[in-house]
């Protein structure tokens, strides 16, 4: 029995000769220094790759049920969520594993960057890696579009508007992507093709080259401050190290396997507990109450767009991404040798910290979504009772007018309401009656002018109410040179 | 139970045992699927997105569309309370529907019907009316016959019926103690910003029901506490509305 099986296998081996090709690759030596704790920093790349494989598997599953047509996509997602046995789990895993993949690719890159592993002779590995990052982001974005709900529809709109501003080729590019000058019937099929054929195809090839380079050029040894990279001697020294190295399989691979296992547990756990994302409201621009939000990794980008002054918008949209991507690609060209240890590369460490800080701050802004009005606050957020009690009949009318004129969609009272304009809870300590009247009638900043929409009585009542918005015992604002804005 | 046990014993090592094992092979995966179905991440009907115009639940509808002005629980909002059993006794469903469909021109009450550019369907408006009645309607048997009627009566020219001169006296007797001589003072009513943004219908309603949430007495209390010592009559209320309305036009004339 056993020998029959062996015979069977040998028949294949005789023809495939895997022992001469794959096996040596599996056994390629890894520097001994990785045996210490530091070796745990080398597990992110392979884990990201595993999630990619998981994406393909779950993606194929979803592809069997998903209908990539504008009219039916939303319904087919609901079908997967509610009717297909465990379909929701498939969608959940695909979503959480996608999130994990984005995170791990970035973590992997950060580790490579901080440890100077992109330097000679692994510059090309890094450059292909940057390409892989862009492709991963591309997968995330196109995947979000396939969700085809209000969030995705709106996100696509913003993305397309960005592309449309590229000089010369912008409009043509938009047409190519969307299958027409505007979002239409063909748009979803184009993005479906991008998400399941084109980008994954390129990703496969790039990943192949990346892996080839990783194996050919070897895993970088942990940096030592006293051993800067010198292209003249590096390879020789490295090969010396490999002589005492450990084989990748199974010694080093075990560590990867542990981390991969943990990550898969987290992904499945998140899917089981939090479930799939959306679909939220259907992509119907007439649904006014929908307040769209992009997936979290794009939030900072949207925050930048929303907060940048209109005059700089185009520049920020078009120039900043080019600079950032170019910088990433060119890193190994400009600093391809010399010191690798992060302890001796303060600029590199600072750059990473700065990037993380910017990302987190912008993300926070994105979460609060201060630029987008809360469309239903005017009829759905009660005026705090403390602002009603003890008010005169006219002030009460003013409070109703504040609601009716949708001021609450941009302005909070006691923290509830839109965040686009300042919270008005204490506005009377800042502005005098004249200033309040002027603000309402003329608007200014990002606030519309209400002069034409309200008669004198309404403005009178509204401002009388605003005048009461100050803490008990506080004096009202007085006109002064400093606070009197003459705009 | 025992019987089944017995069967298991005397059929030991015989085909049914394999059958039982087989049963487990079928049952276990089914069990697992069952467990998976009870995971917290599994989307339920409650997670399914519902178009706003399919929501029929009163609490949700009220919260989203009315609480901003009429208060979280139908009181203590800037607009007249809906959570007021006297109000709900005198107003008819048709009258509520009229307000919801068309809003009140010249006041902050917006048209709510989709046909008038609002957010709600006819069915949702019906659901709101039913919900308001069920939640806040009169629990007692008080009938509208014993109360002043809701609707404000108007002349052909749109002016409210009633005598503003007589209204002056009623106001001095029943209202001035809180709202000041001639309606001027701390709780002024004689003020363009107030009268210019509220309808006569709302004035009449507030005189009848008062605003219990803010300490404004209803027509019975206001009348009984005045010199007259009896509830305001339907005529008194007409006169008061006519008076307030005349203040409104006087103010407008002044401002021209």
mmCIF file with all atom_site columns, N, CA, C and O in Angstrom, chain A residues 74 78 82 85 88 272-273 275 281-282 284 289 379-382 385 393-394 396-397 403-404 456-457 460, chain B residues 33 36-37 41-44 47-49 51-52 63-68 76 78 108 191-192 194 196-197:
data_model
loop_
_atom_site.group_PDB
_atom_site.id
_atom_site.type_symbol
_atom_site.label_atom_id
_atom_site.label_alt_id
_atom_site.label_comp_id
_atom_site.label_asym_id
_atom_site.label_entity_id
_atom_site.label_seq_id
_atom_site.pdbx_PDB_ins_code
_atom_site.Cartn_x
_atom_site.Cartn_y
_atom_site.Cartn_z
_atom_site.occupancy
_atom_site.B_iso_or_equiv
_atom_site.pdbx_formal_charge
_atom_site.auth_seq_id
_atom_site.auth_comp_id
_atom_site.auth_asym_id
_atom_site.auth_atom_id
_atom_site.pdbx_PDB_model_num
ATOM 1   N N  . UNK A 1 74  ? -26.591 45.761 -5.982 1.00 0.00 ? 74  UNK A N  1
ATOM 2   C CA . UNK A 1 74  ? -27.008 45.988 -4.597 1.00 0.00 ? 74  UNK A CA 1
ATOM 3   C C  . UNK A 1 74  ? -27.866 44.827 -4.099 1.00 0.00 ? 74  UNK A C  1
ATOM 4   O O  . UNK A 1 74  ? -27.652 44.303 -3.003 1.00 0.00 ? 74  UNK A O  1
ATOM 5   N N  . UNK A 1 78  ? -27.305 42.006 -0.995 1.00 0.00 ? 78  UNK A N  1
ATOM 6   C CA . UNK A 1 78  ? -28.279 41.685 0.050  1.00 0.00 ? 78  UNK A CA 1
ATOM 7   C C  . UNK A 1 78  ? -28.594 40.198 0.025  1.00 0.00 ? 78  UNK A C  1
ATOM 8   O O  . UNK A 1 78  ? -28.748 39.567 1.066  1.00 0.00 ? 78  UNK A O  1
ATOM 9   N N  . UNK A 1 82  ? -28.184 37.872 3.300  1.00 0.00 ? 82  UNK A N  1
ATOM 10  C CA . UNK A 1 82  ? -29.339 37.384 4.051  1.00 0.00 ? 82  UNK A CA 1
ATOM 11  C C  . UNK A 1 82  ? -29.834 36.019 3.608  1.00 0.00 ? 82  UNK A C  1
ATOM 12  O O  . UNK A 1 82  ? -30.482 35.328 4.369  1.00 0.00 ? 82  UNK A O  1
ATOM 13  N N  . UNK A 1 85  ? -26.461 30.700 2.279  1.00 0.00 ? 85  UNK A N  1
ATOM 14  C CA . UNK A 1 85  ? -25.954 30.087 3.510  1.00 0.00 ? 85  UNK A CA 1
ATOM 15  C C  . UNK A 1 85  ? -24.512 30.533 3.743  1.00 0.00 ? 85  UNK A C  1
ATOM 16  O O  . UNK A 1 85  ? -23.637 30.323 2.886  1.00 0.00 ? 85  UNK A O  1
ATOM 17  N N  . UNK A 1 88  ? -22.849 35.742 4.262  1.00 0.00 ? 88  UNK A N  1
ATOM 18  C CA . UNK A 1 88  ? -22.410 36.904 5.057  1.00 0.00 ? 88  UNK A CA 1
ATOM 19  C C  . UNK A 1 88  ? -20.996 36.695 5.560  1.00 0.00 ? 88  UNK A C  1
ATOM 20  O O  . UNK A 1 88  ? -20.195 37.620 5.608  1.00 0.00 ? 88  UNK A O  1
ATOM 21  N N  . UNK A 1 272 ? -16.663 37.006 12.470 1.00 0.00 ? 272 UNK A N  1
ATOM 22  C CA . UNK A 1 272 ? -17.749 36.356 13.206 1.00 0.00 ? 272 UNK A CA 1
ATOM 23  C C  . UNK A 1 272 ? -18.438 37.339 14.138 1.00 0.00 ? 272 UNK A C  1
ATOM 24  O O  . UNK A 1 272 ? -19.647 37.285 14.323 1.00 0.00 ? 272 UNK A O  1
ATOM 25  N N  . UNK A 1 273 ? -17.653 38.256 14.717 1.00 0.00 ? 273 UNK A N  1
ATOM 26  C CA . UNK A 1 273 ? -18.251 39.147 15.711 1.00 0.00 ? 273 UNK A CA 1
ATOM 27  C C  . UNK A 1 273 ? -18.853 40.389 15.064 1.00 0.00 ? 273 UNK A C  1
ATOM 28  O O  . UNK A 1 273 ? -19.966 40.787 15.383 1.00 0.00 ? 273 UNK A O  1
ATOM 29  N N  . UNK A 1 275 ? -19.115 40.957 11.614 1.00 0.00 ? 275 UNK A N  1
ATOM 30  C CA . UNK A 1 275 ? -19.879 40.710 10.405 1.00 0.00 ? 275 UNK A CA 1
ATOM 31  C C  . UNK A 1 275 ? -19.416 41.523 9.216  1.00 0.00 ? 275 UNK A C  1
ATOM 32  O O  . UNK A 1 275 ? -18.413 42.240 9.291  1.00 0.00 ? 275 UNK A O  1
ATOM 33  N N  . UNK A 1 281 ? -27.081 52.340 2.504  1.00 0.00 ? 281 UNK A N  1
ATOM 34  C CA . UNK A 1 281 ? -28.174 52.765 1.629  1.00 0.00 ? 281 UNK A CA 1
ATOM 35  C C  . UNK A 1 281 ? -27.837 52.479 0.167  1.00 0.00 ? 281 UNK A C  1
ATOM 36  O O  . UNK A 1 281 ? -26.682 52.492 -0.218 1.00 0.00 ? 281 UNK A O  1
ATOM 37  N N  . UNK A 1 282 ? -28.843 52.200 -0.654 1.00 0.00 ? 282 UNK A N  1
ATOM 38  C CA . UNK A 1 282 ? -28.571 51.977 -2.070 1.00 0.00 ? 282 UNK A CA 1
ATOM 39  C C  . UNK A 1 282 ? -28.038 53.250 -2.737 1.00 0.00 ? 282 UNK A C  1
ATOM 40  O O  . UNK A 1 282 ? -28.251 54.347 -2.233 1.00 0.00 ? 282 UNK A O  1
ATOM 41  N N  . UNK A 1 284 ? -28.511 55.823 -4.510 1.00 0.00 ? 284 UNK A N  1
ATOM 42  C CA . UNK A 1 284 ? -29.582 56.593 -5.126 1.00 0.00 ? 284 UNK A CA 1
ATOM 43  C C  . UNK A 1 284 ? -29.420 58.038 -4.680 1.00 0.00 ? 284 UNK A C  1
ATOM 44  O O  . UNK A 1 284 ? -29.669 58.365 -3.527 1.00 0.00 ? 284 UNK A O  1
ATOM 45  N N  . UNK A 1 289 ? -31.163 61.758 2.986  1.00 0.00 ? 289 UNK A N  1
ATOM 46  C CA . UNK A 1 289 ? -30.732 61.628 4.373  1.00 0.00 ? 289 UNK A CA 1
ATOM 47  C C  . UNK A 1 289 ? -29.432 60.853 4.522  1.00 0.00 ? 289 UNK A C  1
ATOM 48  O O  . UNK A 1 289 ? -28.926 60.705 5.609  1.00 0.00 ? 289 UNK A O  1
ATOM 49  N N  . UNK A 1 379 ? -34.601 68.439 11.735 1.00 0.00 ? 379 UNK A N  1
ATOM 50  C CA . UNK A 1 379 ? -35.883 67.929 12.214 1.00 0.00 ? 379 UNK A CA 1
ATOM 51  C C  . UNK A 1 379 ? -35.699 66.812 13.230 1.00 0.00 ? 379 UNK A C  1
ATOM 52  O O  . UNK A 1 379 ? -36.658 66.402 13.863 1.00 0.00 ? 379 UNK A O  1
ATOM 53  N N  . UNK A 1 380 ? -34.465 66.329 13.391 1.00 0.00 ? 380 UNK A N  1
ATOM 54  C CA . UNK A 1 380 ? -34.250 65.163 14.233 1.00 0.00 ? 380 UNK A CA 1
ATOM 55  C C  . UNK A 1 380 ? -33.440 65.390 15.492 1.00 0.00 ? 380 UNK A C  1
ATOM 56  O O  . UNK A 1 380 ? -33.319 64.490 16.299 1.00 0.00 ? 380 UNK A O  1
ATOM 57  N N  . UNK A 1 381 ? -32.851 66.573 15.656 1.00 0.00 ? 381 UNK A N  1
ATOM 58  C CA . UNK A 1 381 ? -32.104 66.844 16.886 1.00 0.00 ? 381 UNK A CA 1
ATOM 59  C C  . UNK A 1 381 ? -32.880 67.871 17.704 1.00 0.00 ? 381 UNK A C  1
ATOM 60  O O  . UNK A 1 381 ? -32.909 69.048 17.360 1.00 0.00 ? 381 UNK A O  1
ATOM 61  N N  . UNK A 1 382 ? -33.480 67.460 18.815 1.00 0.00 ? 382 UNK A N  1
ATOM 62  C CA . UNK A 1 382 ? -34.254 68.416 19.610 1.00 0.00 ? 382 UNK A CA 1
ATOM 63  C C  . UNK A 1 382 ? -33.390 69.577 20.090 1.00 0.00 ? 382 UNK A C  1
ATOM 64  O O  . UNK A 1 382 ? -32.196 69.402 20.325 1.00 0.00 ? 382 UNK A O  1
ATOM 65  N N  . UNK A 1 385 ? -33.430 71.153 26.129 1.00 0.00 ? 385 UNK A N  1
ATOM 66  C CA . UNK A 1 385 ? -34.531 71.713 26.933 1.00 0.00 ? 385 UNK A CA 1
ATOM 67  C C  . UNK A 1 385 ? -34.088 72.920 27.743 1.00 0.00 ? 385 UNK A C  1
ATOM 68  O O  . UNK A 1 385 ? -34.865 73.839 27.988 1.00 0.00 ? 385 UNK A O  1
ATOM 69  N N  . UNK A 1 393 ? -41.780 84.103 24.385 1.00 0.00 ? 393 UNK A N  1
ATOM 70  C CA . UNK A 1 393 ? -42.449 83.586 23.183 1.00 0.00 ? 393 UNK A CA 1
ATOM 71  C C  . UNK A 1 393 ? -41.657 83.861 21.898 1.00 0.00 ? 393 UNK A C  1
ATOM 72  O O  . UNK A 1 393 ? -41.545 82.997 21.042 1.00 0.00 ? 393 UNK A O  1
ATOM 73  N N  . UNK A 1 394 ? -41.099 85.050 21.783 1.00 0.00 ? 394 UNK A N  1
ATOM 74  C CA . UNK A 1 394 ? -40.360 85.369 20.556 1.00 0.00 ? 394 UNK A CA 1
ATOM 75  C C  . UNK A 1 394 ? -39.114 84.496 20.436 1.00 0.00 ? 394 UNK A C  1
ATOM 76  O O  . UNK A 1 394 ? -38.783 83.997 19.355 1.00 0.00 ? 394 UNK A O  1
ATOM 77  N N  . UNK A 1 396 ? -38.716 81.572 21.635 1.00 0.00 ? 396 UNK A N  1
ATOM 78  C CA . UNK A 1 396 ? -39.138 80.219 21.256 1.00 0.00 ? 396 UNK A CA 1
ATOM 79  C C  . UNK A 1 396 ? -39.338 80.125 19.742 1.00 0.00 ? 396 UNK A C  1
ATOM 80  O O  . UNK A 1 396 ? -38.919 79.156 19.101 1.00 0.00 ? 396 UNK A O  1
ATOM 81  N N  . UNK A 1 397 ? -39.992 81.155 19.188 1.00 0.00 ? 397 UNK A N  1
ATOM 82  C CA . UNK A 1 397 ? -40.161 81.147 17.726 1.00 0.00 ? 397 UNK A CA 1
ATOM 83  C C  . UNK A 1 397 ? -38.800 81.106 17.051 1.00 0.00 ? 397 UNK A C  1
ATOM 84  O O  . UNK A 1 397 ? -38.600 80.406 16.062 1.00 0.00 ? 397 UNK A O  1
ATOM 85  N N  . UNK A 1 403 ? -34.250 75.774 13.697 1.00 0.00 ? 403 UNK A N  1
ATOM 86  C CA . UNK A 1 403 ? -34.394 74.405 13.202 1.00 0.00 ? 403 UNK A CA 1
ATOM 87  C C  . UNK A 1 403 ? -34.860 74.423 11.746 1.00 0.00 ? 403 UNK A C  1
ATOM 88  O O  . UNK A 1 403 ? -34.308 73.725 10.904 1.00 0.00 ? 403 UNK A O  1
ATOM 89  N N  . UNK A 1 404 ? -35.879 75.233 11.485 1.00 0.00 ? 404 UNK A N  1
ATOM 90  C CA . UNK A 1 404 ? -36.500 75.174 10.162 1.00 0.00 ? 404 UNK A CA 1
ATOM 91  C C  . UNK A 1 404 ? -35.536 75.625 9.067  1.00 0.00 ? 404 UNK A C  1
ATOM 92  O O  . UNK A 1 404 ? -35.548 75.088 7.966  1.00 0.00 ? 404 UNK A O  1
ATOM 93  N N  . UNK A 1 456 ? -37.796 90.126 7.953  1.00 0.00 ? 456 UNK A N  1
ATOM 94  C CA . UNK A 1 456 ? -37.260 90.803 9.149  1.00 0.00 ? 456 UNK A CA 1
ATOM 95  C C  . UNK A 1 456 ? -37.717 90.143 10.428 1.00 0.00 ? 456 UNK A C  1
ATOM 96  O O  . UNK A 1 456 ? -36.942 90.018 11.387 1.00 0.00 ? 456 UNK A O  1
ATOM 97  N N  . UNK A 1 457 ? -38.981 89.720 10.463 1.00 0.00 ? 457 UNK A N  1
ATOM 98  C CA . UNK A 1 457 ? -39.502 89.119 11.690 1.00 0.00 ? 457 UNK A CA 1
ATOM 99  C C  . UNK A 1 457 ? -38.739 87.853 12.026 1.00 0.00 ? 457 UNK A C  1
ATOM 100 O O  . UNK A 1 457 ? -38.413 87.593 13.183 1.00 0.00 ? 457 UNK A O  1
ATOM 101 N N  . UNK A 1 460 ? -35.338 88.694 13.273 1.00 0.00 ? 460 UNK A N  1
ATOM 102 C CA . UNK A 1 460 ? -35.482 89.262 14.617 1.00 0.00 ? 460 UNK A CA 1
ATOM 103 C C  . UNK A 1 460 ? -35.658 88.142 15.644 1.00 0.00 ? 460 UNK A C  1
ATOM 104 O O  . UNK A 1 460 ? -34.932 88.072 16.641 1.00 0.00 ? 460 UNK A O  1
ATOM 105 N N  . UNK B 2 33  ? -23.096 24.556 11.291 1.00 0.00 ? 33  UNK B N  1
ATOM 106 C CA . UNK B 2 33  ? -23.763 25.592 10.515 1.00 0.00 ? 33  UNK B CA 1
ATOM 107 C C  . UNK B 2 33  ? -24.739 26.341 11.417 1.00 0.00 ? 33  UNK B C  1
ATOM 108 O O  . UNK B 2 33  ? -24.846 27.563 11.385 1.00 0.00 ? 33  UNK B O  1
ATOM 109 N N  . UNK B 2 36  ? -22.771 28.675 13.539 1.00 0.00 ? 36  UNK B N  1
ATOM 110 C CA . UNK B 2 36  ? -22.300 29.800 12.744 1.00 0.00 ? 36  UNK B CA 1
ATOM 111 C C  . UNK B 2 36  ? -23.435 30.790 12.523 1.00 0.00 ? 36  UNK B C  1
ATOM 112 O O  . UNK B 2 36  ? -23.234 31.995 12.479 1.00 0.00 ? 36  UNK B O  1
ATOM 113 N N  . UNK B 2 37  ? -24.638 30.244 12.389 1.00 0.00 ? 37  UNK B N  1
ATOM 114 C CA . UNK B 2 37  ? -25.765 31.129 12.147 1.00 0.00 ? 37  UNK B CA 1
ATOM 115 C C  . UNK B 2 37  ? -26.092 31.997 13.356 1.00 0.00 ? 37  UNK B C  1
ATOM 116 O O  . UNK B 2 37  ? -26.727 33.033 13.226 1.00 0.00 ? 37  UNK B O  1
ATOM 117 N N  . UNK B 2 41  ? -21.908 38.297 14.308 1.00 0.00 ? 41  UNK B N  1
ATOM 118 C CA . UNK B 2 41  ? -21.650 39.057 13.079 1.00 0.00 ? 41  UNK B CA 1
ATOM 119 C C  . UNK B 2 41  ? -22.687 38.834 12.005 1.00 0.00 ? 41  UNK B C  1
ATOM 120 O O  . UNK B 2 41  ? -22.767 39.603 11.051 1.00 0.00 ? 41  UNK B O  1
ATOM 121 N N  . UNK B 2 42  ? -23.499 37.805 12.142 1.00 0.00 ? 42  UNK B N  1
ATOM 122 C CA . UNK B 2 42  ? -24.458 37.496 11.077 1.00 0.00 ? 42  UNK B CA 1
ATOM 123 C C  . UNK B 2 42  ? -25.483 38.614 10.963 1.00 0.00 ? 42  UNK B C  1
ATOM 124 O O  . UNK B 2 42  ? -26.136 38.975 11.933 1.00 0.00 ? 42  UNK B O  1
ATOM 125 N N  . UNK B 2 43  ? -25.578 39.212 9.783  1.00 0.00 ? 43  UNK B N  1
ATOM 126 C CA . UNK B 2 43  ? -26.531 40.308 9.643  1.00 0.00 ? 43  UNK B CA 1
ATOM 127 C C  . UNK B 2 43  ? -27.972 39.816 9.815  1.00 0.00 ? 43  UNK B C  1
ATOM 128 O O  . UNK B 2 43  ? -28.314 38.759 9.301  1.00 0.00 ? 43  UNK B O  1
ATOM 129 N N  . UNK B 2 44  ? -28.758 40.565 10.528 1.00 0.00 ? 44  UNK B N  1
ATOM 130 C CA . UNK B 2 44  ? -30.162 40.197 10.692 1.00 0.00 ? 44  UNK B CA 1
ATOM 131 C C  . UNK B 2 44  ? -31.034 41.178 9.917  1.00 0.00 ? 44  UNK B C  1
ATOM 132 O O  . UNK B 2 44  ? -30.532 42.164 9.382  1.00 0.00 ? 44  UNK B O  1
ATOM 133 N N  . UNK B 2 47  ? -30.461 44.739 10.422 1.00 0.00 ? 47  UNK B N  1
ATOM 134 C CA . UNK B 2 47  ? -29.309 45.422 9.827  1.00 0.00 ? 47  UNK B CA 1
ATOM 135 C C  . UNK B 2 47  ? -29.589 45.857 8.393  1.00 0.00 ? 47  UNK B C  1
ATOM 136 O O  . UNK B 2 47  ? -28.873 46.665 7.827  1.00 0.00 ? 47  UNK B O  1
ATOM 137 N N  . UNK B 2 48  ? -30.590 45.256 7.810  1.00 0.00 ? 48  UNK B N  1
ATOM 138 C CA . UNK B 2 48  ? -30.849 45.535 6.402  1.00 0.00 ? 48  UNK B CA 1
ATOM 139 C C  . UNK B 2 48  ? -31.221 46.995 6.243  1.00 0.00 ? 48  UNK B C  1
ATOM 140 O O  . UNK B 2 48  ? -31.999 47.539 7.024  1.00 0.00 ? 48  UNK B O  1
ATOM 141 N N  . UNK B 2 49  ? -30.648 47.619 5.244  1.00 0.00 ? 49  UNK B N  1
ATOM 142 C CA . UNK B 2 49  ? -30.962 49.022 5.013  1.00 0.00 ? 49  UNK B CA 1
ATOM 143 C C  . UNK B 2 49  ? -32.409 49.157 4.567  1.00 0.00 ? 49  UNK B C  1
ATOM 144 O O  . UNK B 2 49  ? -32.887 48.387 3.746  1.00 0.00 ? 49  UNK B O  1
ATOM 145 N N  . UNK B 2 51  ? -35.191 51.821 3.020  1.00 0.00 ? 51  UNK B N  1
ATOM 146 C CA . UNK B 2 51  ? -35.411 53.147 2.452  1.00 0.00 ? 51  UNK B CA 1
ATOM 147 C C  . UNK B 2 51  ? -36.228 53.952 3.437  1.00 0.00 ? 51  UNK B C  1
ATOM 148 O O  . UNK B 2 51  ? -37.160 53.436 4.037  1.00 0.00 ? 51  UNK B O  1
ATOM 149 N N  . UNK B 2 52  ? -35.858 55.260 3.580  1.00 0.00 ? 52  UNK B N  1
ATOM 150 C CA . UNK B 2 52  ? -36.557 56.059 4.586  1.00 0.00 ? 52  UNK B CA 1
ATOM 151 C C  . UNK B 2 52  ? -38.070 56.026 4.377  1.00 0.00 ? 52  UNK B C  1
ATOM 152 O O  . UNK B 2 52  ? -38.826 56.114 5.329  1.00 0.00 ? 52  UNK B O  1
ATOM 153 N N  . UNK B 2 63  ? -38.970 60.717 15.897 1.00 0.00 ? 63  UNK B N  1
ATOM 154 C CA . UNK B 2 63  ? -37.643 61.177 16.266 1.00 0.00 ? 63  UNK B CA 1
ATOM 155 C C  . UNK B 2 63  ? -36.965 61.879 15.094 1.00 0.00 ? 63  UNK B C  1
ATOM 156 O O  . UNK B 2 63  ? -36.401 62.948 15.233 1.00 0.00 ? 63  UNK B O  1
ATOM 157 N N  . UNK B 2 64  ? -37.051 61.256 13.919 1.00 0.00 ? 64  UNK B N  1
ATOM 158 C CA . UNK B 2 64  ? -36.320 61.802 12.779 1.00 0.00 ? 64  UNK B CA 1
ATOM 159 C C  . UNK B 2 64  ? -36.941 63.084 12.223 1.00 0.00 ? 64  UNK B C  1
ATOM 160 O O  . UNK B 2 64  ? -36.233 63.937 11.724 1.00 0.00 ? 64  UNK B O  1
ATOM 161 N N  . UNK B 2 65  ? -38.258 63.197 12.292 1.00 0.00 ? 65  UNK B N  1
ATOM 162 C CA . UNK B 2 65  ? -38.890 64.272 11.540 1.00 0.00 ? 65  UNK B CA 1
ATOM 163 C C  . UNK B 2 65  ? -39.542 65.352 12.385 1.00 0.00 ? 65  UNK B C  1
ATOM 164 O O  . UNK B 2 65  ? -39.842 66.418 11.878 1.00 0.00 ? 65  UNK B O  1
ATOM 165 N N  . UNK B 2 66  ? -39.803 65.080 13.640 1.00 0.00 ? 66  UNK B N  1
ATOM 166 C CA . UNK B 2 66  ? -40.570 66.044 14.433 1.00 0.00 ? 66  UNK B CA 1
ATOM 167 C C  . UNK B 2 66  ? -39.842 66.504 15.691 1.00 0.00 ? 66  UNK B C  1
ATOM 168 O O  . UNK B 2 66  ? -40.073 67.614 16.163 1.00 0.00 ? 66  UNK B O  1
ATOM 169 N N  . UNK B 2 67  ? -38.981 65.636 16.275 1.00 0.00 ? 67  UNK B N  1
ATOM 170 C CA . UNK B 2 67  ? -38.455 65.937 17.599 1.00 0.00 ? 67  UNK B CA 1
ATOM 171 C C  . UNK B 2 67  ? -37.636 67.220 17.612 1.00 0.00 ? 67  UNK B C  1
ATOM 172 O O  . UNK B 2 67  ? -37.524 67.882 18.632 1.00 0.00 ? 67  UNK B O  1
ATOM 173 N N  . UNK B 2 68  ? -37.061 67.598 16.473 1.00 0.00 ? 68  UNK B N  1
ATOM 174 C CA . UNK B 2 68  ? -36.247 68.801 16.397 1.00 0.00 ? 68  UNK B CA 1
ATOM 175 C C  . UNK B 2 68  ? -37.001 70.024 16.891 1.00 0.00 ? 68  UNK B C  1
ATOM 176 O O  . UNK B 2 68  ? -36.442 70.880 17.571 1.00 0.00 ? 68  UNK B O  1
ATOM 177 N N  . UNK B 2 76  ? -41.646 70.529 25.614 1.00 0.00 ? 76  UNK B N  1
ATOM 178 C CA . UNK B 2 76  ? -40.415 71.287 25.812 1.00 0.00 ? 76  UNK B CA 1
ATOM 179 C C  . UNK B 2 76  ? -39.594 71.476 24.544 1.00 0.00 ? 76  UNK B C  1
ATOM 180 O O  . UNK B 2 76  ? -38.377 71.494 24.566 1.00 0.00 ? 76  UNK B O  1
ATOM 181 N N  . UNK B 2 78  ? -39.455 74.133 20.963 1.00 0.00 ? 78  UNK B N  1
ATOM 182 C CA . UNK B 2 78  ? -39.889 75.494 20.679 1.00 0.00 ? 78  UNK B CA 1
ATOM 183 C C  . UNK B 2 78  ? -41.292 75.541 20.051 1.00 0.00 ? 78  UNK B C  1
ATOM 184 O O  . UNK B 2 78  ? -42.002 76.519 20.230 1.00 0.00 ? 78  UNK B O  1
ATOM 185 N N  . UNK B 2 108 ? -42.650 78.288 11.016 1.00 0.00 ? 108 UNK B N  1
ATOM 186 C CA . UNK B 2 108 ? -41.602 77.275 10.781 1.00 0.00 ? 108 UNK B CA 1
ATOM 187 C C  . UNK B 2 108 ? -42.141 75.866 10.530 1.00 0.00 ? 108 UNK B C  1
ATOM 188 O O  . UNK B 2 108 ? -41.357 74.986 10.209 1.00 0.00 ? 108 UNK B O  1
ATOM 189 N N  . UNK B 2 191 ? -45.136 91.727 19.878 1.00 0.00 ? 191 UNK B N  1
ATOM 190 C CA . UNK B 2 191 ? -43.784 91.876 19.342 1.00 0.00 ? 191 UNK B CA 1
ATOM 191 C C  . UNK B 2 191 ? -43.780 91.282 17.944 1.00 0.00 ? 191 UNK B C  1
ATOM 192 O O  . UNK B 2 191 ? -44.224 90.156 17.739 1.00 0.00 ? 191 UNK B O  1
ATOM 193 N N  . UNK B 2 192 ? -43.273 92.044 16.999 1.00 0.00 ? 192 UNK B N  1
ATOM 194 C CA . UNK B 2 192 ? -43.313 91.617 15.610 1.00 0.00 ? 192 UNK B CA 1
ATOM 195 C C  . UNK B 2 192 ? -42.590 90.288 15.397 1.00 0.00 ? 192 UNK B C  1
ATOM 196 O O  . UNK B 2 192 ? -43.035 89.429 14.659 1.00 0.00 ? 192 UNK B O  1
ATOM 197 N N  . UNK B 2 194 ? -42.382 87.841 17.285 1.00 0.00 ? 194 UNK B N  1
ATOM 198 C CA . UNK B 2 194 ? -43.219 86.725 17.713 1.00 0.00 ? 194 UNK B CA 1
ATOM 199 C C  . UNK B 2 194 ? -44.445 86.594 16.816 1.00 0.00 ? 194 UNK B C  1
ATOM 200 O O  . UNK B 2 194 ? -44.660 85.562 16.173 1.00 0.00 ? 194 UNK B O  1
ATOM 201 N N  . UNK B 2 196 ? -45.208 87.860 14.015 1.00 0.00 ? 196 UNK B N  1
ATOM 202 C CA . UNK B 2 196 ? -44.963 87.741 12.572 1.00 0.00 ? 196 UNK B CA 1
ATOM 203 C C  . UNK B 2 196 ? -44.545 86.345 12.152 1.00 0.00 ? 196 UNK B C  1
ATOM 204 O O  . UNK B 2 196 ? -44.456 86.052 10.957 1.00 0.00 ? 196 UNK B O  1
ATOM 205 N N  . UNK B 2 197 ? -44.265 85.437 13.120 1.00 0.00 ? 197 UNK B N  1
ATOM 206 C CA . UNK B 2 197 ? -43.788 84.116 12.725 1.00 0.00 ? 197 UNK B CA 1
ATOM 207 C C  . UNK B 2 197 ? -44.692 83.009 13.261 1.00 0.00 ? 197 UNK B C  1
ATOM 208 O O  . UNK B 2 197 ? -44.353 81.840 13.167 1.00 0.00 ? 197 UNK B O  1
#
